[in-house]
GROMACS .gro file of C-alpha atoms in nm:
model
  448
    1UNK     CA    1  11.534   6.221  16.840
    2UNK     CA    2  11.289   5.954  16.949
    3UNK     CA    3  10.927   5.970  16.920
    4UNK     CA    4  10.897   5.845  17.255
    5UNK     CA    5  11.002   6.145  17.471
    6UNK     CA    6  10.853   6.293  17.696
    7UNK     CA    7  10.725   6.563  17.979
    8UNK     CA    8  10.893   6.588  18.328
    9UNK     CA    9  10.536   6.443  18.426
   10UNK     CA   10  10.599   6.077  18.367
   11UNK     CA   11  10.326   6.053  18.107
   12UNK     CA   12  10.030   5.930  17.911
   13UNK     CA   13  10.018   5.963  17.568
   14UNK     CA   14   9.649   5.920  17.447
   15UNK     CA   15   9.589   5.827  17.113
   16UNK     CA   16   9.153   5.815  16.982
   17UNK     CA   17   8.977   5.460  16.985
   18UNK     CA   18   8.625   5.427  16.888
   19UNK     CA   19   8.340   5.640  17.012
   20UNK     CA   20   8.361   6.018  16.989
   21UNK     CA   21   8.702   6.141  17.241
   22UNK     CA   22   8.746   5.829  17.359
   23UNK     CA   23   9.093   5.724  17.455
   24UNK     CA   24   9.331   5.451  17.585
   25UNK     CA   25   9.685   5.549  17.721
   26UNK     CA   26   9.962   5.486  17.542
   27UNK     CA   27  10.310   5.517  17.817
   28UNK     CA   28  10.569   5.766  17.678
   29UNK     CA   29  10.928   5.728  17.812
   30UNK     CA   30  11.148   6.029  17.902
   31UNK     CA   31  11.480   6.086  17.686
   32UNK     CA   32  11.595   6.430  17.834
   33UNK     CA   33  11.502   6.693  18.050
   34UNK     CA   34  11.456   6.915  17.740
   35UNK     CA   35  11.305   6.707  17.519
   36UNK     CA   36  11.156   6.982  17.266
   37UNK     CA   37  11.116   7.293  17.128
   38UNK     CA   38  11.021   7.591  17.370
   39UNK     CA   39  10.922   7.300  17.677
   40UNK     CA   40  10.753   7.521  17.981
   41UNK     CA   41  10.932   7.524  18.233
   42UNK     CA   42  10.741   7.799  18.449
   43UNK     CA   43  10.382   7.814  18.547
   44UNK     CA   44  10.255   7.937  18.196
   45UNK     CA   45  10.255   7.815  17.847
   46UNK     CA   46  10.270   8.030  17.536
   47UNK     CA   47  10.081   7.999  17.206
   48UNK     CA   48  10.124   8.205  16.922
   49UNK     CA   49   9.834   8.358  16.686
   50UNK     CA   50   9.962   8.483  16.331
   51UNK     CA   51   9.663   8.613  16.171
   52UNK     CA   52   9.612   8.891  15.891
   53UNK     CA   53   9.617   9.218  16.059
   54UNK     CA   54   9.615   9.390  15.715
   55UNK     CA   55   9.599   9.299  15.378
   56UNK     CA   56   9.255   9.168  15.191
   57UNK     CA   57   9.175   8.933  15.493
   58UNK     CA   58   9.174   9.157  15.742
   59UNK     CA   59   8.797   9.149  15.857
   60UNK     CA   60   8.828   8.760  15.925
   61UNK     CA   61   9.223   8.756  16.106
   62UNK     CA   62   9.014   9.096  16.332
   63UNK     CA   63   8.737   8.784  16.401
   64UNK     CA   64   9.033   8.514  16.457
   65UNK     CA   65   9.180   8.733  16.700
   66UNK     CA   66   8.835   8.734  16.887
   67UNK     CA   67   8.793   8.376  16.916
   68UNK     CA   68   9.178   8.277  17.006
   69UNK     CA   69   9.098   8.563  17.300
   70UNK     CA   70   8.806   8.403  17.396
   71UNK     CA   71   8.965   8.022  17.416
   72UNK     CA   72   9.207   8.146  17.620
   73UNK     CA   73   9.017   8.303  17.866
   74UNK     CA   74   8.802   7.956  17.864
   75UNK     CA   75   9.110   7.741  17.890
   76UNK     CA   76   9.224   7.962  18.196
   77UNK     CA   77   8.895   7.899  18.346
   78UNK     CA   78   8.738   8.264  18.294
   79UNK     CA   79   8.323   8.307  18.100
   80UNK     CA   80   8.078   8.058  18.128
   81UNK     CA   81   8.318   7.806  17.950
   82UNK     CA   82   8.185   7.805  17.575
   83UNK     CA   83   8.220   7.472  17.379
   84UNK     CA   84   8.457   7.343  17.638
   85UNK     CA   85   8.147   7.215  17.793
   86UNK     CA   86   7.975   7.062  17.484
   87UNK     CA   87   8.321   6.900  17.386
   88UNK     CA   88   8.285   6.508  17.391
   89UNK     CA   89   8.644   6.487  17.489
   90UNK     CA   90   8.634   6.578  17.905
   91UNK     CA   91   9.029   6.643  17.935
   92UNK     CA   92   8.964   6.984  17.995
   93UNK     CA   93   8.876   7.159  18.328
   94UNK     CA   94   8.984   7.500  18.293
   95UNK     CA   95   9.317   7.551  18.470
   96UNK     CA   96   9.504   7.610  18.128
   97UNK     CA   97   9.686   7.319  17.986
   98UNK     CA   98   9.841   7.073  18.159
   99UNK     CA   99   9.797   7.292  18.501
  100UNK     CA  100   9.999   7.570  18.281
  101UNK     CA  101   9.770   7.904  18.209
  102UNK     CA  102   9.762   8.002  17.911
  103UNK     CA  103   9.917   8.332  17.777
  104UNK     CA  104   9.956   8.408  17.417
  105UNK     CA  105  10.154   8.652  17.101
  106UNK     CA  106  10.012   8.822  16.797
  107UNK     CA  107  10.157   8.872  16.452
  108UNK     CA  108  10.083   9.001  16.154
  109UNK     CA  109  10.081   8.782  15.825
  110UNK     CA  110   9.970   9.092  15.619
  111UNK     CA  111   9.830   8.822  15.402
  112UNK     CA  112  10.168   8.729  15.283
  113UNK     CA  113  10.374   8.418  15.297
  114UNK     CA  114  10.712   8.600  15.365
  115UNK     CA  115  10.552   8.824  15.634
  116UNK     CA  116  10.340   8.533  15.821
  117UNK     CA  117  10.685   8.314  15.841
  118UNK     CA  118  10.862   8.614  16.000
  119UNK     CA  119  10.605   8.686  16.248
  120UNK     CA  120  10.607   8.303  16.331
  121UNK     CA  121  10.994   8.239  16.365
  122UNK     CA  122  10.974   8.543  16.608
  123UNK     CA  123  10.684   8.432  16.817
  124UNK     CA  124  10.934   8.053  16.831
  125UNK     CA  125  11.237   8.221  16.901
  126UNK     CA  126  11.204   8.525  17.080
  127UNK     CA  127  10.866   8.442  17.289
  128UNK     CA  128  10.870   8.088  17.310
  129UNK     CA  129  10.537   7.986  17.163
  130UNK     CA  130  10.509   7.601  17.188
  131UNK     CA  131  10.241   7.629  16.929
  132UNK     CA  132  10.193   7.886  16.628
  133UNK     CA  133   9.791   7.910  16.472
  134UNK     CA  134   9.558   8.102  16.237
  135UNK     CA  135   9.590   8.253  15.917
  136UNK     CA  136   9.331   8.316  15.673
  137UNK     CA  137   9.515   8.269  15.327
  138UNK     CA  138   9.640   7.895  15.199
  139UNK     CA  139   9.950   8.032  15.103
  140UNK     CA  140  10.008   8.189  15.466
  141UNK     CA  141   9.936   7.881  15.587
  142UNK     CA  142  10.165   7.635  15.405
  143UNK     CA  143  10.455   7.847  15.423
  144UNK     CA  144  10.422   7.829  15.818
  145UNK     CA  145  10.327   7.443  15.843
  146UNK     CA  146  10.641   7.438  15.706
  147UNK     CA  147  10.813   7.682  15.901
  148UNK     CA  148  10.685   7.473  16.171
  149UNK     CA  149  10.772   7.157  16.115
  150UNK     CA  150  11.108   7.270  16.064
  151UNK     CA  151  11.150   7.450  16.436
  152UNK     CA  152  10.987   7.152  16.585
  153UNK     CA  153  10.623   7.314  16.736
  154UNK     CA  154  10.241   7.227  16.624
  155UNK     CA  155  10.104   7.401  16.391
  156UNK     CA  156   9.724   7.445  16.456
  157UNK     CA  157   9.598   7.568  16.100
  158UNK     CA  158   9.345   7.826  16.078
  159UNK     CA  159   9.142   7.922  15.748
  160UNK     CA  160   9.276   7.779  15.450
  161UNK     CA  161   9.098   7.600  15.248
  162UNK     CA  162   9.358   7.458  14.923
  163UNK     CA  163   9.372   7.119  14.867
  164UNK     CA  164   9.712   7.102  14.904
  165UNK     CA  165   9.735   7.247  15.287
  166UNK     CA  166   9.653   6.845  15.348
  167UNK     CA  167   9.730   6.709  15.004
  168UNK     CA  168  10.096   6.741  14.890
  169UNK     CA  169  10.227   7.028  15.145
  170UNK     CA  170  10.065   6.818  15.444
  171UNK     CA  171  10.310   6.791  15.753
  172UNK     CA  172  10.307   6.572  16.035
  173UNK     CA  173  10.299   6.869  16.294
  174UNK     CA  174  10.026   7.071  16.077
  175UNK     CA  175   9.666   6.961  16.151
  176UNK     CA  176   9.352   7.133  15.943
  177UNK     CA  177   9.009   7.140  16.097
  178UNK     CA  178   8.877   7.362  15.805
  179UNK     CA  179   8.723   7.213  15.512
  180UNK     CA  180   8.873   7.264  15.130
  181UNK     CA  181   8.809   7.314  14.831
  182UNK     CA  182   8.775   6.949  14.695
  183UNK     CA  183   8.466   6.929  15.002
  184UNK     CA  184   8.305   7.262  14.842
  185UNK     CA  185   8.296   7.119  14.499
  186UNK     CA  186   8.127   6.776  14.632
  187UNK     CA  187   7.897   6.967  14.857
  188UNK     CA  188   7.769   7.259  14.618
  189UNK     CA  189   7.763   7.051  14.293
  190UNK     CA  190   7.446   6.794  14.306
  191UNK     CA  191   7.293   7.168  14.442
  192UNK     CA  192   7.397   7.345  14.119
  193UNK     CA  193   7.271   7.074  13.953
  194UNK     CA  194   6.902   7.086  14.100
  195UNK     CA  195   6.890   7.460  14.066
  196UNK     CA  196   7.058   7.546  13.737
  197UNK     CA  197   7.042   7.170  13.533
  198UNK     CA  198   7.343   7.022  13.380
  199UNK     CA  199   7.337   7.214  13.061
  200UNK     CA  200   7.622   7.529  13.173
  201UNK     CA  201   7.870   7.705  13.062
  202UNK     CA  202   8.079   7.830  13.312
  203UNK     CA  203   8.323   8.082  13.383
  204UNK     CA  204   8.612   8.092  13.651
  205UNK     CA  205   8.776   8.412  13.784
  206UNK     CA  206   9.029   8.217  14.076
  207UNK     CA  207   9.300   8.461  14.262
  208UNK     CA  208   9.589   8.349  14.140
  209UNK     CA  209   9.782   8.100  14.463
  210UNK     CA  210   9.791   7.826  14.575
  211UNK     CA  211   9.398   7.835  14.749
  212UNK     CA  212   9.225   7.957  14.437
  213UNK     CA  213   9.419   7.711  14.154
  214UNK     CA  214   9.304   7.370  14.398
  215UNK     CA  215   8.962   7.598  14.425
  216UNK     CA  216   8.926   7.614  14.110
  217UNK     CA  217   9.013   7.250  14.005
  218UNK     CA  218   8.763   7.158  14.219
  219UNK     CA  219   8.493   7.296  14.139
  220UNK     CA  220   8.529   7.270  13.781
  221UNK     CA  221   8.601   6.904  13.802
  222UNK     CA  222   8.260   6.857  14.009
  223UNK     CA  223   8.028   7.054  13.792
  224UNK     CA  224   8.184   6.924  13.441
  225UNK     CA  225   8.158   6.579  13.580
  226UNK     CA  226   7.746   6.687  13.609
  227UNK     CA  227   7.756   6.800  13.251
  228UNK     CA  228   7.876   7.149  13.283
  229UNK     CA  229   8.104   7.334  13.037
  230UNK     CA  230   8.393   7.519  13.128
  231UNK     CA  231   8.460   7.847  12.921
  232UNK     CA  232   8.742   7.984  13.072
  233UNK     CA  233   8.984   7.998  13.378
  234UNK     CA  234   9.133   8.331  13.463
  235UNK     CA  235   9.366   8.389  13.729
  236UNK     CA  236   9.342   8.730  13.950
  237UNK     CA  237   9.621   8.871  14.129
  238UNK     CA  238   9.525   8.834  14.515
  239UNK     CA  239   9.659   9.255  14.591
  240UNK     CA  240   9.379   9.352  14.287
  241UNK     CA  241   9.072   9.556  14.392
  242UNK     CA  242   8.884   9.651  14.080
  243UNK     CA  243   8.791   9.379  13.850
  244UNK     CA  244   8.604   9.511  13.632
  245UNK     CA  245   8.894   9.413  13.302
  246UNK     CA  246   8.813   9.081  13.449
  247UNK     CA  247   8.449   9.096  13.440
  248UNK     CA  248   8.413   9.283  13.121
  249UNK     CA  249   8.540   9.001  12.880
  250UNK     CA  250   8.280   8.740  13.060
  251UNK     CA  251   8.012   8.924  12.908
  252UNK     CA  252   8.062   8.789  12.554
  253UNK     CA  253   8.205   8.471  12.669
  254UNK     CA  254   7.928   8.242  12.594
  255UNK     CA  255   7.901   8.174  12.947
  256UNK     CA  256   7.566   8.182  13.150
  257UNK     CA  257   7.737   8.096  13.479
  258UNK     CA  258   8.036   8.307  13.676
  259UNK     CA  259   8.203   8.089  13.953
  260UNK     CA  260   8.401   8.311  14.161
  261UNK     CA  261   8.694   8.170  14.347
  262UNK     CA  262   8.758   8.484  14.514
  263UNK     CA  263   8.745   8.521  14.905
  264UNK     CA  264   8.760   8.781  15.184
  265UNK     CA  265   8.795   9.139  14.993
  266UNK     CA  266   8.863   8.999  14.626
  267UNK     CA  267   8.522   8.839  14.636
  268UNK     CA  268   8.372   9.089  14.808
  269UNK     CA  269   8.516   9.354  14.472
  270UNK     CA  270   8.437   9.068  14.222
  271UNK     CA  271   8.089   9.009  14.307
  272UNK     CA  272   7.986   9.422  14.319
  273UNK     CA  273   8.190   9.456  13.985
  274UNK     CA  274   7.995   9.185  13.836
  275UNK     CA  275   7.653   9.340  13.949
  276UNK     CA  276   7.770   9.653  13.846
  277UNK     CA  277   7.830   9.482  13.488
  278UNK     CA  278   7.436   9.363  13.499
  279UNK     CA  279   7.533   8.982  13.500
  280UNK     CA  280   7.257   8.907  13.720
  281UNK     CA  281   7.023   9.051  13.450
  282UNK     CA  282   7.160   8.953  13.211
  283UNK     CA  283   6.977   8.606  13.029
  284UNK     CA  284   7.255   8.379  12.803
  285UNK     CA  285   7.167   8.085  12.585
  286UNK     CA  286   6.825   8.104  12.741
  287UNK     CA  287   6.874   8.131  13.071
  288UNK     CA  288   6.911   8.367  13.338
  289UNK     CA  289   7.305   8.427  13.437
  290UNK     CA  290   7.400   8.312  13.752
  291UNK     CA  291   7.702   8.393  14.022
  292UNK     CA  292   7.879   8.071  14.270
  293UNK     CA  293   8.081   8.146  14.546
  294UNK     CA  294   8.235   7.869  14.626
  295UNK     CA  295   8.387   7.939  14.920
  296UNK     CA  296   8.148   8.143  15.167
  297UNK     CA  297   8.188   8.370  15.468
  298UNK     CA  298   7.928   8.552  15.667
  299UNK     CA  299   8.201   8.841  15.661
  300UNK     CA  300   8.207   8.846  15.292
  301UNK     CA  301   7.819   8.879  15.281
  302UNK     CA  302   7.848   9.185  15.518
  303UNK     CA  303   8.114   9.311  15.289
  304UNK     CA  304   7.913   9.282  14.972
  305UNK     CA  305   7.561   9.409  15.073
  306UNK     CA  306   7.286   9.364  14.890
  307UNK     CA  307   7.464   9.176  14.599
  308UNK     CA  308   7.511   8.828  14.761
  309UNK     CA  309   7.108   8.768  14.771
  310UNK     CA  310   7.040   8.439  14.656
  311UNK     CA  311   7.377   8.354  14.542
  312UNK     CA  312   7.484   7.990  14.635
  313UNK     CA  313   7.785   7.860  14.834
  314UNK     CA  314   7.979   7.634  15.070
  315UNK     CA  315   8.081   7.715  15.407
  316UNK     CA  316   8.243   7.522  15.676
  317UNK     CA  317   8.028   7.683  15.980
  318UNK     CA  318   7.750   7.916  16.050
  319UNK     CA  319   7.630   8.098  16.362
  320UNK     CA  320   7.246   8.039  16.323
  321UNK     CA  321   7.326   7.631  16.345
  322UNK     CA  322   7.107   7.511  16.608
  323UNK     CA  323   7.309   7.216  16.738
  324UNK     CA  324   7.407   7.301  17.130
  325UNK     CA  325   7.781   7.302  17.069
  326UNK     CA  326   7.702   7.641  16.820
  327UNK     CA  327   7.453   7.769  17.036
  328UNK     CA  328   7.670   7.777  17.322
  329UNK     CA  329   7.940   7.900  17.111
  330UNK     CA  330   7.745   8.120  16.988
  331UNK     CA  331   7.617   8.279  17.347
  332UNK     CA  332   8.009   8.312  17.493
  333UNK     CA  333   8.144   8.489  17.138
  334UNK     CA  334   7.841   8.744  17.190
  335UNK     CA  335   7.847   8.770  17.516
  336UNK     CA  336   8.162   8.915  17.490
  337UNK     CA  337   8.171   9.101  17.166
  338UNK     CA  338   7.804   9.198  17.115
  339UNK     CA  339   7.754   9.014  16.717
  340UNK     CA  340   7.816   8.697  16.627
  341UNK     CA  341   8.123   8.478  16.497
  342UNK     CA  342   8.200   8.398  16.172
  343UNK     CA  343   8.356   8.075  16.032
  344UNK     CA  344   8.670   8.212  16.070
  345UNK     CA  345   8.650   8.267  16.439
  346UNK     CA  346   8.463   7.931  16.480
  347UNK     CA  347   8.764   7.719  16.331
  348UNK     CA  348   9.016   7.850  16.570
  349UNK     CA  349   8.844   7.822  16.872
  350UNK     CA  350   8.816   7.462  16.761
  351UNK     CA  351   9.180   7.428  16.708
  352UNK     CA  352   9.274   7.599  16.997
  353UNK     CA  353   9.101   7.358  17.211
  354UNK     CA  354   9.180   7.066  17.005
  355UNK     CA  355   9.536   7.159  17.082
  356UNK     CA  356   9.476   7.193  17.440
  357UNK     CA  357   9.275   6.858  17.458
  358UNK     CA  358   9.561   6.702  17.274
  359UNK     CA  359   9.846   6.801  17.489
  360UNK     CA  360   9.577   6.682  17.812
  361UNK     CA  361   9.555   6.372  17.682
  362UNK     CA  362   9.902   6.284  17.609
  363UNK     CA  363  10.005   6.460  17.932
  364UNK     CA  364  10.271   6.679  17.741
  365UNK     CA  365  10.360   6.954  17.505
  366UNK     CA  366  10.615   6.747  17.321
  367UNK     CA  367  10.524   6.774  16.949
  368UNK     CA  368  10.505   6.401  16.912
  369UNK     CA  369  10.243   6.356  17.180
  370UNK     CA  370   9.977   6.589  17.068
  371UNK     CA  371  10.059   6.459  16.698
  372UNK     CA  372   9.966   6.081  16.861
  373UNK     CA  373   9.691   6.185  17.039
  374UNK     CA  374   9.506   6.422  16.700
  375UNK     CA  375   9.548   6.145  16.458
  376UNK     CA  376   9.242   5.877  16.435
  377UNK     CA  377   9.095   6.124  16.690
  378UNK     CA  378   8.770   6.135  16.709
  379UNK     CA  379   8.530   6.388  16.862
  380UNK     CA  380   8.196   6.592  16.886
  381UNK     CA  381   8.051   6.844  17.043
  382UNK     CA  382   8.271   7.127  16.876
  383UNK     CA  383   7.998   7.248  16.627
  384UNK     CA  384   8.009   7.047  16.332
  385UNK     CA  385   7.882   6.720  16.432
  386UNK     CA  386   8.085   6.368  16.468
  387UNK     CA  387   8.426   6.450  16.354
  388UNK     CA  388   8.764   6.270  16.215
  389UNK     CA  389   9.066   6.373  16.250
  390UNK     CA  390   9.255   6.151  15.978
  391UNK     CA  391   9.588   6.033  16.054
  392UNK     CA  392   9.693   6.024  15.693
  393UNK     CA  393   9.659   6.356  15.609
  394UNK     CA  394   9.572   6.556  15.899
  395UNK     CA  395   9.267   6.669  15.792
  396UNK     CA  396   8.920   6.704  15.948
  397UNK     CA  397   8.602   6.498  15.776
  398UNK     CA  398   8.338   6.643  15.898
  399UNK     CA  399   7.965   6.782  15.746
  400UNK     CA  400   7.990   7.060  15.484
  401UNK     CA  401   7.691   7.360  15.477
  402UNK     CA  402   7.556   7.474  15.133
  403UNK     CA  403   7.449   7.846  15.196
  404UNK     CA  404   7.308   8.082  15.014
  405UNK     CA  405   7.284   8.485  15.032
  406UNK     CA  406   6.951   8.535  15.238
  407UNK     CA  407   6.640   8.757  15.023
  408UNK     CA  408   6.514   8.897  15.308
  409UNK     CA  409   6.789   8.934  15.602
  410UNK     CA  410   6.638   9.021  15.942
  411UNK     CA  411   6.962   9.218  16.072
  412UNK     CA  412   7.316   9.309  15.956
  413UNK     CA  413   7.430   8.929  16.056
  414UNK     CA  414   7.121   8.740  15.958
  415UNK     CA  415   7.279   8.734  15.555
  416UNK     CA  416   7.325   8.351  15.452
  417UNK     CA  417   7.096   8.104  15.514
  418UNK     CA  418   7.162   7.716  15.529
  419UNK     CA  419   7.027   7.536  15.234
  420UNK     CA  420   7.168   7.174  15.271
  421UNK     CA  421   7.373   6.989  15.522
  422UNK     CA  422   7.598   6.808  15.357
  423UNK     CA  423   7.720   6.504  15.513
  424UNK     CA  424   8.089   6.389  15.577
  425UNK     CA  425   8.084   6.097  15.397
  426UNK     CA  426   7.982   6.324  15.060
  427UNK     CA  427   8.279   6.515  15.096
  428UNK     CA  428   8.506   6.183  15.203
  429UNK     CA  429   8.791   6.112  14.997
  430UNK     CA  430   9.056   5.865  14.980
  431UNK     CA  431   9.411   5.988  15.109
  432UNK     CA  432   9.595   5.930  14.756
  433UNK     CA  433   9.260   6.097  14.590
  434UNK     CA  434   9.514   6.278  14.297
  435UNK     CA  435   9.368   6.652  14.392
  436UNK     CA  436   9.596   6.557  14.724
  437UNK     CA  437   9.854   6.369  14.557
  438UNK     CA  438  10.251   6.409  14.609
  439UNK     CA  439  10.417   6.528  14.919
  440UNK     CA  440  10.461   6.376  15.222
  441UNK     CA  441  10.319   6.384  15.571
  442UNK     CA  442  10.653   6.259  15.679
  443UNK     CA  443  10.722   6.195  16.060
  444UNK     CA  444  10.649   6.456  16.367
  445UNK     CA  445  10.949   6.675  16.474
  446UNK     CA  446  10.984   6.760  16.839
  447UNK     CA  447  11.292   6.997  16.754
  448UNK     CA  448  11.513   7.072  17.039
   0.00000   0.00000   0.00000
């Protein structure tokens, strides 16, 4: 099938020139009446949200849910609109998507691969979802960018954070706007080396897939590049809840530093086990012992109380940022659910507009318009500052926050505070970087 099909509504394809969601049209030509996978035909469209219902990422697929509720209702024209008003790109105007309101199905990924590729093909097949999103596990989320691909329908990703989501399992109809974990190890490390020097010897617990090994290499290869030691690497199952036979051996390891590439409930078990153990107190080769999580969440800091004060980490998003796009994101996700968002719910509100903006500007839901119109695209206004979408990988450049676990919190949600602002081009690396080597992006599939 041709790239060049199109809608029944004759039809510009947009595609992102310079200056933030600015676009030329590109003309598509029709091929056949049903040119794609699950093409609406009636007044509505459907989109399908897979998040973890259960499993060790519950808390953030409960907060996913939230926000994919909440762009619907601003898609369909409902609240006071949210970031669809700060969003650079003006394609959207609140009657759904392409004149098409919006409905929407839920699955389950249970944090598991098998599970989240079940719920998806169902959601495809039986409900006709033009578009599948969300997740909150790397391993979720590769196995359905390829599910996707396959069946011919976008796949918006939602939290993952592995290298290899854009590195060598990138495909053409799988767009990131998350950050990963090569961007945490270039944003925290020049911070770990101002706090802590360059003379440590560090020690990895990383859950054991595909997120935590690319974690893990990561950050290792950032702080030994400032001098740093690495002890040991030792990989967790994710489905574990006690680590303490994990934290024990650190203890007379040699190490003075404990990088945790744990996230959602593992880090949240990790990081009390390791308090429990003393660590903090504890003072190796001279120097007081120190925790990193790398990868943060505001959820996780709920999760572990009192234990995450001062500990440093990255994070792609964070509700007290005082840029107007998270303010007014901020004010529409309370509004309607009384506490803040986290990161989690902030990334797929993004995606679920940068879906709908996409399928605006190219004037159809074929696959191989919205890929046209999301690569090179450029945009603001969404929360993060000025943003790429790259065409060769499909990933999101964008500024990267270094947070750390607040002393003195002011309520339950007031936990991390924003040390540093890291800025895109810190984090920027080339497309054949080798932590993102192999694979393919390939070409987009429209499916039917």
């Amino acid at each position: 099938m041709s790239k060049t099909t199109m809608t029944r509504r004759g039809v510009l394809k947009t595609g992102a020139v310079a200056g933030a969601g600015v676009a030329l049209p590109t003309i598509f030509t029709a091929s056949s009446a049903a040119a794609y996978t699950n093409e609406p035909t009636g007044s509505s469209v459907t989109l399908g949200f897979n998040v973890p219902q259960t499993g060790p990422y519950a808390d953030e697929g409960a907060d996913e849910l939230r926000a994919y509720e909440l762009a619907v209702e601003h898609l369909n024209g409902g609240g006071d609109g949210g970031m669809m008003n700060t969003f650079s790109s003006k394609a959207l105007s609140g009657n759904g998507i392409l004149g098409k309101k919006v409905e929407f199905v839920t699955g389950d990924t249970q944090t598991k691969s098998d599970a989240a590729r079940a719920s998806a093909k169902s959601m495809i097949e039986k409900d006709g979802a033009v578009m599948i999103t969300g997740g909150s596990s790397s391993g979720v989320a590769i196995a359905v960018q390829g599910l996707c691909q396959e069946a011919g329908v976008i796949f918006m990703a939602g939290l993952t954070h592995s290298n290899d989501t854009t590195g060598k399992d990138k495909k053409a109809n799988g767009f990131r706007h998350f950050f990963n974990g090569y961007m945490s190890g270039a944003a925290l490390a020049p911070v770990l080396k101002n706090l802590y020097g360059t003379d440590r010897n560090a020690y990895h617990l990383t859950a054991d897939y595909t997120w935590g090994w690319t974690q893990e290499e990561s950050i290792a290869a950032a702080t030994e590049a400032m001098g740093w030691k690495t002890v040991n690497k030792v990989r967790t199952p994710l489905a574990a809840t006690d680590f303490s036979s994990y934290i024990a051996p650190v203890l007379n390891s040699g190490a003075d530093v404990l990088v945790l590439n744990h996230y959602g409930g593992n880090m949240v078990n990790s990081l009390t086990n390791a308090v429990q153990f003393g660590l903090r107190d504890k003072v190796v080769n001279g120097k007081n012992f120190e925790i990193v999580v790398p990868l943060y969440s505001r959820l996780m800091a709920k999760g572990a109380g009192e234990n995450v004060k001062g500990i440093h980490g990255s994070t792609n998003w964070h509700w007290s940022l005082q840029d107007d796009a998270s303010k007014a994101f901020v004010k529409s996700f309370g509004t309607k659910y009384g506490f803040p968002p986290s990161q989690a719910a902030h990334t797929v509100y993004c995606q679920t507009l940068l879906y709908a903006d996409a399928c605006e500007r190219a004037g159809t839901f074929n696959p191989c318009g919205v890929v046209e119109a999301l690569e090179g695209f450029e945009f603001d206004g969404l929360g993060n500052g000025p943003t790429l979408y790259r065409a060769e990988d499909h990933q999101c450049f964008k500024d990267v926050l270094v947070v750390r676990g607040k002393e003195n919190p002011t309520s339950e949600f007031d936990l991390l505070e924003v040390v540093e602002v890291t800025p895109a081009a810190q984090v920027t690396y080339a497309p054949d970087h080798p932590m993102f080597a192999g694979g393919n992006l390939g070409t987009c599939n429209p499916g039917a």
